[in-house]
């Protein structure tokens, strides 16, 4: 037998011993199809709290004749536009998609812990209080072995999103496990069922999630509280610094990281903005919940993780949605509602007459929140609205549609 025939027989025999090779189609041989969409997608089934449509994936909106179309270029993975007083959801996109919340979770931290700690309470920071903060955490500049008022620590949380201030307030609330448990319990009370807290400061943690719907519920709850409203709407303030040789305390100015309120980084101040909270981490991307008023209408908008390359996209998309919401109010059929907390009686079960038919109650001289304490920049606790007036939040509550309204915003004369 020739050498060629022996080689051919050897190859044939070997082929019988080797399992057949699966042939990959040419279209996939070089890797994934470049046209395939490998971006995360919302689950097919999501919570339906607030209405069935809010549990559906994609954009939900019911435009009536004459209603403006939604803005172009909305890239947020999840967003919602809601009437802050009636609770009606005007439009939403993947409203219940559970995503990483970043520092917008600090709204839940504040709504949970703020009522428990007297604002004038003074606390000396222990070294252990500042341990365990994640790399790259945003800080306001809290120092160990120095005294701080609770009031100043909350300013650090709201204005600078200071994880150091959160950690100190967490210690004052009884520690990390207790505070996490308190926050999760409060989320259940608010019916924020998409939310699970692992780290009170919002730092990326496995299993820590919320949704645009939940963050809007949380913001609405926080806005019921006078101190929460003040902190959320403060643009600039003084924060305690180091002790000086003469025994006095230095201070330095801090500024809100909410660009729609300060007009920083190329973002214009939004007319009527009055808070609430922004966030940004490598995993969550940019997140933001804002509340604003135009005339008698108050809207809440939450945007999570925009995919656009546009600079400061989370603020720009929020501004577009606010503009749309003010134009669309009364021209759309709501796609759902912001539910009230479990413990709140909206009056619906008692046969109360529809609040929409009742005249809103307004005090003759609405209670004005103090502009920021002495030592602040004087910008005030809310910024420009149309006509040049400053927005302030008052104590009057408007009952609309028997739901759970935020205290109405009212205007005062411009300051000189």
Coordinates of C-alpha atoms in Angstrom, one line a residue:
X1 CA 0.0 0.0 0.0
X2 CA 1.4 3.4 -1.0
X3 CA 2.1 6.1 1.6
X4 CA -0.7 8.2 0.2
X5 CA -3.3 5.5 0.6
X6 CA -2.0 4.7 4.2
X7 CA -2.4 8.5 5.1
X8 CA -6.0 8.6 3.6
X9 CA -7.0 5.5 5.6
X10 CA -5.6 7.0 8.8
X11 CA -7.5 10.2 8.4
X12 CA -10.7 8.3 7.7
X13 CA -10.3 6.1 10.8
X14 CA -9.6 9.1 12.9
X15 CA -12.7 10.8 11.6
X16 CA -14.8 7.9 12.9
X17 CA -13.5 8.4 16.4
X18 CA -14.1 12.2 16.6
X19 CA -17.6 13.5 17.3
X20 CA -19.1 15.5 14.4
X21 CA -18.3 19.2 14.5
X22 CA -21.3 21.6 14.5
X23 CA -21.0 23.9 11.5
X24 CA -21.6 27.5 12.5
X25 CA -23.5 29.5 9.9
X26 CA -21.3 32.1 8.2
X27 CA -23.5 34.9 9.5
X28 CA -22.5 34.1 13.2
X29 CA -19.0 32.7 12.7
X30 CA -17.4 36.1 13.3
X31 CA -19.2 36.8 16.5
X32 CA -22.5 38.5 17.4
X33 CA -24.5 40.3 14.7
X34 CA -23.4 43.9 15.0
X35 CA -27.0 45.0 14.5
X36 CA -28.3 43.0 17.4
X37 CA -29.6 45.0 20.4
X38 CA -27.6 43.7 23.5
X39 CA -28.8 46.6 25.7
X40 CA -30.7 45.7 28.9
X41 CA -34.4 45.5 28.3
X42 CA -37.3 45.9 30.8
X43 CA -38.8 42.7 32.1
X44 CA -42.0 41.5 30.4
X45 CA -43.8 41.6 33.7
X46 CA -43.5 44.5 36.1
X47 CA -45.4 45.9 39.1
X48 CA -48.8 47.3 38.2
X49 CA -49.0 49.6 41.3
X50 CA -50.8 52.7 40.2
X51 CA -52.4 51.1 37.2
X52 CA -52.0 48.3 34.7
X53 CA -50.5 50.5 32.0
X54 CA -47.7 51.5 34.3
X55 CA -46.6 47.8 34.5
X56 CA -46.2 47.6 30.7
X57 CA -42.9 48.1 28.9
X58 CA -42.4 51.0 26.6
X59 CA -44.0 54.4 26.5
X60 CA -47.5 54.9 27.9
X61 CA -49.5 58.0 27.0
X62 CA -53.0 58.8 26.0
X63 CA -53.1 62.0 23.9
X64 CA -56.4 63.7 23.6
X65 CA -57.2 66.1 20.7
X66 CA -54.9 69.1 20.8
X67 CA -52.4 67.5 23.1
X68 CA -48.7 68.1 22.3
X69 CA -46.7 65.1 21.3
X70 CA -44.0 63.8 23.6
X71 CA -40.5 65.4 23.2
X72 CA -38.1 63.9 20.7
X73 CA -34.9 62.3 21.8
X74 CA -36.0 60.9 25.2
X75 CA -33.3 58.3 26.0
X76 CA -34.0 57.5 29.7
X77 CA -34.4 53.8 30.3
X78 CA -37.2 54.8 32.6
X79 CA -39.1 58.0 33.2
X80 CA -42.4 59.4 34.5
X81 CA -44.4 62.7 34.4
X82 CA -47.0 63.1 37.2
X83 CA -49.2 65.7 38.7
X84 CA -47.7 66.2 42.1
X85 CA -51.1 67.2 43.7
X86 CA -53.7 65.0 42.0
X87 CA -51.3 62.1 41.6
X88 CA -52.3 61.5 38.0
X89 CA -49.5 60.1 35.8
X90 CA -49.6 62.0 32.5
X91 CA -47.1 59.8 30.7
X92 CA -44.5 57.1 31.6
X93 CA -41.8 54.9 30.1
X94 CA -40.9 51.6 31.8
X95 CA -42.2 53.2 35.0
X96 CA -41.7 50.1 37.2
X97 CA -38.4 49.0 35.7
X98 CA -36.2 48.2 38.8
X99 CA -32.9 50.0 38.2
X100 CA -30.0 51.2 40.3
X101 CA -31.1 54.5 41.8
X102 CA -27.8 56.1 42.8
X103 CA -28.2 59.1 45.2
X104 CA -31.8 59.7 44.4
X105 CA -32.2 57.0 47.1
X106 CA -31.2 59.6 49.6
X107 CA -34.7 61.0 49.2
X108 CA -36.0 57.8 50.9
X109 CA -33.2 58.1 53.5
X110 CA -34.3 61.6 54.3
X111 CA -38.0 60.8 54.3
X112 CA -37.4 58.0 56.7
X113 CA -34.8 59.4 59.1
X114 CA -35.3 63.2 59.0
X115 CA -38.4 63.2 61.3
X116 CA -36.6 61.2 63.9
X117 CA -33.7 63.6 64.6
X118 CA -34.2 67.1 66.0
X119 CA -32.6 69.6 63.6
X120 CA -30.9 71.4 66.5
X121 CA -29.4 68.3 68.0
X122 CA -25.6 68.4 68.1
X123 CA -23.5 65.3 67.5
X124 CA -19.7 64.7 67.8
X125 CA -18.6 62.5 64.9
X126 CA -16.7 59.4 65.8
X127 CA -14.0 57.9 63.5
X128 CA -16.2 54.7 63.1
X129 CA -19.0 56.8 61.7
X130 CA -17.1 57.6 58.6
X131 CA -15.9 54.0 57.9
X132 CA -17.2 51.9 55.1
X133 CA -17.8 54.6 52.5
X134 CA -17.4 53.4 48.9
X135 CA -14.6 54.5 46.7
X136 CA -15.3 57.7 44.9
X137 CA -18.2 58.7 47.2
X138 CA -19.4 62.2 47.1
X139 CA -18.5 64.0 50.2
X140 CA -19.5 67.3 51.9
X141 CA -16.4 67.4 54.2
X142 CA -17.5 66.0 57.6
X143 CA -14.6 65.6 59.9
X144 CA -14.2 63.1 62.8
X145 CA -14.1 64.5 66.3
X146 CA -16.0 67.6 65.4
X147 CA -19.5 68.6 66.4
X148 CA -22.2 69.1 63.8
X149 CA -25.9 70.1 64.0
X150 CA -28.3 67.7 62.4
X151 CA -29.5 70.7 60.4
X152 CA -26.1 71.1 58.8
X153 CA -25.7 67.4 58.1
X154 CA -29.0 67.4 56.2
X155 CA -27.7 70.3 54.1
X156 CA -24.7 68.2 53.3
X157 CA -27.0 65.3 52.2
X158 CA -29.3 67.4 50.0
X159 CA -26.8 69.9 48.5
X160 CA -23.6 68.0 48.1
X161 CA -25.1 64.5 48.2
X162 CA -22.5 63.8 50.9
X163 CA -22.2 60.1 51.8
X164 CA -20.2 61.2 54.8
X165 CA -23.2 63.1 56.1
X166 CA -25.4 60.1 55.4
X167 CA -23.1 57.8 57.3
X168 CA -23.1 60.1 60.4
X169 CA -26.9 60.4 60.4
X170 CA -27.2 56.7 59.9
X171 CA -25.1 56.2 63.1
X172 CA -27.3 58.7 64.9
X173 CA -30.4 56.6 63.8
X174 CA -29.0 53.4 65.4
X175 CA -26.6 52.1 62.8
X176 CA -26.6 50.6 59.3
X177 CA -28.7 47.5 59.7
X178 CA -31.4 49.4 61.6
X179 CA -31.5 52.3 59.0
X180 CA -31.6 49.9 56.1
X181 CA -34.5 48.0 57.8
X182 CA -36.2 51.3 58.5
X183 CA -35.9 52.5 54.9
X184 CA -37.2 49.2 53.5
X185 CA -40.2 49.3 55.9
X186 CA -40.9 52.9 54.9
X187 CA -40.7 52.0 51.2
X188 CA -43.4 49.3 51.8
X189 CA -45.5 51.8 53.6
X190 CA -45.3 54.1 50.6
X191 CA -46.2 51.2 48.4
X192 CA -42.8 51.6 46.7
X193 CA -42.6 47.9 46.0
X194 CA -39.8 48.2 43.4
X195 CA -37.4 49.6 45.9
X196 CA -34.9 47.5 47.9
X197 CA -32.3 49.3 50.0
X198 CA -28.8 47.9 50.8
X199 CA -26.9 51.1 51.3
X200 CA -28.6 54.3 52.6
X201 CA -26.5 56.6 50.6
X202 CA -27.4 55.1 47.2
X203 CA -23.9 53.8 46.5
X204 CA -23.9 50.9 44.0
X205 CA -24.6 47.7 45.9
X206 CA -25.8 44.3 44.6
X207 CA -29.6 44.1 44.8
X208 CA -30.1 47.8 45.5
X209 CA -32.9 49.0 43.1
X210 CA -35.8 51.4 42.7
X211 CA -37.9 52.7 39.8
X212 CA -39.0 55.9 38.3
X213 CA -42.4 55.3 39.8
X214 CA -41.1 54.6 43.3
X215 CA -38.7 57.6 43.3
X216 CA -41.6 59.8 42.4
X217 CA -43.7 58.4 45.2
X218 CA -40.8 58.9 47.6
X219 CA -40.3 62.5 46.5
X220 CA -44.0 63.2 46.9
X221 CA -43.9 61.8 50.4
X222 CA -40.8 63.9 51.2
X223 CA -42.4 67.1 50.0
X224 CA -45.1 66.7 52.7
X225 CA -42.4 67.7 55.2
X226 CA -41.5 71.3 55.7
X227 CA -37.8 70.6 56.5
X228 CA -37.5 68.2 53.5
X229 CA -38.9 70.9 51.2
X230 CA -36.5 73.5 52.6
X231 CA -33.4 71.3 52.2
X232 CA -34.4 70.1 48.7
X233 CA -34.9 73.6 47.5
X234 CA -31.8 75.2 49.0
X235 CA -29.3 76.3 46.4
X236 CA -26.4 77.4 48.5
X237 CA -25.5 77.3 52.2
X238 CA -22.6 77.6 54.7
X239 CA -21.2 74.3 56.1
X240 CA -19.1 74.1 59.3
X241 CA -15.4 73.7 58.7
X242 CA -12.4 73.2 60.9
X243 CA -11.8 74.7 64.4
X244 CA -9.6 77.8 64.3
X245 CA -6.7 78.5 66.7
X246 CA -8.9 81.0 68.6
X247 CA -11.5 78.3 69.2
X248 CA -14.1 79.5 66.7
X249 CA -15.3 77.4 63.8
X250 CA -14.6 78.1 60.2
X251 CA -17.2 77.6 57.5
X252 CA -17.3 77.2 53.7
X253 CA -20.0 77.5 51.1
X254 CA -21.6 74.5 49.6
X255 CA -23.8 74.5 46.5
X256 CA -26.5 72.2 45.3
X257 CA -25.5 69.6 42.6
X258 CA -29.0 70.0 41.1
X259 CA -28.1 71.8 37.8
X260 CA -31.7 72.7 37.1
X261 CA -31.7 74.7 40.3
X262 CA -28.2 76.3 40.0
X263 CA -27.8 76.7 36.3
X264 CA -24.3 75.1 36.3
X265 CA -22.4 73.2 33.6
X266 CA -24.3 74.7 30.7
X267 CA -27.7 73.7 32.0
X268 CA -30.2 76.6 32.3
X269 CA -32.1 77.1 35.5
X270 CA -35.6 75.7 35.1
X271 CA -38.4 78.2 35.8
X272 CA -40.3 77.1 38.9
X273 CA -37.9 74.4 40.0
X274 CA -38.1 73.6 43.7
X275 CA -36.0 70.4 44.2
X276 CA -35.7 67.4 44.6
X277 CA -32.6 65.1 44.1
X278 CA -30.0 64.0 41.6
X279 CA -27.6 61.0 41.5
X280 CA -24.9 59.5 39.4
X281 CA -22.8 56.3 39.7
X282 CA -21.0 54.1 37.2
X283 CA -23.7 51.4 37.5
X284 CA -26.8 53.5 37.8
X285 CA -25.8 56.3 35.4
X286 CA -27.5 59.6 35.9
X287 CA -30.8 59.7 37.8
X288 CA -32.9 62.7 38.8
X289 CA -36.3 63.5 40.3
X290 CA -37.5 67.1 40.1
X291 CA -40.6 69.1 41.2
X292 CA -41.6 72.4 39.5
X293 CA -44.6 74.7 39.4
X294 CA -46.1 76.8 36.6
X295 CA -49.1 78.8 37.5
X296 CA -51.2 76.6 39.6
X297 CA -49.9 73.3 38.2
X298 CA -47.2 71.3 40.1
X299 CA -45.4 68.4 38.4
X300 CA -43.0 65.7 39.4
X301 CA -40.7 64.2 36.8
X302 CA -38.2 61.3 37.3
X303 CA -35.6 60.3 34.7
X304 CA -33.3 57.3 35.1
X305 CA -30.2 56.5 33.2
X306 CA -30.4 58.4 29.9
X307 CA -28.6 56.7 27.0
X308 CA -28.0 59.9 25.1
X309 CA -24.5 61.3 24.5
X310 CA -26.0 64.8 25.1
X311 CA -24.2 66.7 27.9
X312 CA -26.1 66.6 31.2
X313 CA -28.8 64.6 29.5
X314 CA -30.7 63.7 32.7
X315 CA -31.4 67.4 33.3
X316 CA -32.2 68.3 29.7
X317 CA -34.6 65.4 29.3
X318 CA -36.2 66.3 32.6
X319 CA -36.7 69.9 31.5
X320 CA -38.3 68.7 28.2
X321 CA -40.7 66.4 30.1
X322 CA -41.6 69.2 32.5
X323 CA -42.3 71.5 29.5
X324 CA -44.4 68.8 27.9
X325 CA -46.3 68.1 31.1
X326 CA -47.2 71.7 31.7
X327 CA -48.5 72.0 28.1
X328 CA -50.2 68.6 28.2
X329 CA -52.0 69.0 31.5
X330 CA -55.8 68.6 30.8
X331 CA -55.1 67.4 27.3
X332 CA -54.2 63.8 28.1
X333 CA -56.0 60.9 29.7
X334 CA -53.9 59.7 32.7
X335 CA -52.2 56.4 32.3
X336 CA -52.2 55.7 36.0
X337 CA -51.8 57.4 39.4
X338 CA -49.4 57.9 42.2
X339 CA -50.9 55.9 45.1
X340 CA -51.1 57.2 48.6
X341 CA -49.2 55.5 51.5
X342 CA -51.0 52.6 53.1
X343 CA -51.7 54.6 56.3
X344 CA -53.2 57.7 54.5
X345 CA -56.9 58.0 54.3
X346 CA -57.7 59.8 51.1
X347 CA -61.4 60.1 52.0
X348 CA -62.5 57.9 49.1
X349 CA -63.8 55.1 51.4
X350 CA -65.9 57.5 53.5
X351 CA -68.0 58.8 50.6
X352 CA -66.5 62.2 50.7
X353 CA -67.4 64.5 47.9
X354 CA -64.9 64.7 45.1
X355 CA -62.2 67.2 46.2
X356 CA -61.9 68.5 42.6
X357 CA -65.3 70.2 43.2
X358 CA -64.2 71.7 46.5
X359 CA -62.5 75.1 46.5
X360 CA -58.8 74.8 47.4
X361 CA -58.1 76.2 50.9
X362 CA -55.5 78.9 51.0
X363 CA -54.4 80.9 54.0
X364 CA -54.7 84.6 53.7
X365 CA -50.9 84.9 54.2
X366 CA -49.3 81.6 53.1
X367 CA -46.6 80.4 55.5
X368 CA -43.2 81.3 54.0
X369 CA -40.3 79.1 54.6
X370 CA -37.2 80.9 55.9
X371 CA -34.9 81.7 53.0
X372 CA -31.7 80.1 54.1
X373 CA -30.2 80.8 57.5
X374 CA -27.7 83.6 58.1
X375 CA -24.4 82.8 56.3
X376 CA -26.0 81.5 53.2
X377 CA -25.5 83.0 49.7
X378 CA -28.9 84.6 49.8
X379 CA -30.1 82.7 46.7
X380 CA -33.1 81.4 48.7
X381 CA -34.7 78.1 48.9
X382 CA -36.1 78.1 45.4
X383 CA -35.3 79.7 42.1
X384 CA -36.7 81.7 39.3
X385 CA -40.2 81.3 37.8
X386 CA -41.8 83.0 34.9
X387 CA -42.3 86.7 35.7
X388 CA -39.2 86.9 37.9
X389 CA -40.9 85.9 41.1
X390 CA -39.2 83.4 43.4
X391 CA -41.0 80.2 44.2
X392 CA -41.4 79.3 47.9
X393 CA -43.2 76.4 49.3
X394 CA -46.1 77.3 51.6
X395 CA -48.0 75.4 54.3
X396 CA -51.4 75.4 52.5
X397 CA -52.5 72.0 51.2
X398 CA -54.7 71.7 48.1
X399 CA -56.9 68.6 48.0
X400 CA -57.3 67.4 44.5
X401 CA -59.3 64.3 43.4
X402 CA -59.3 63.0 47.0
X403 CA -55.7 61.9 46.6
X404 CA -52.6 62.7 48.6
X405 CA -51.3 66.1 47.5
X406 CA -48.1 67.9 48.2
X407 CA -48.4 71.2 49.9
X408 CA -49.1 73.7 47.2
X409 CA -46.3 76.0 46.0
X410 CA -47.1 79.7 46.2
X411 CA -45.3 82.8 45.1
X412 CA -44.1 85.8 46.9
X413 CA -42.9 89.2 45.7
X414 CA -39.4 89.2 44.2
X415 CA -36.6 90.0 46.7
X416 CA -34.6 93.2 46.0

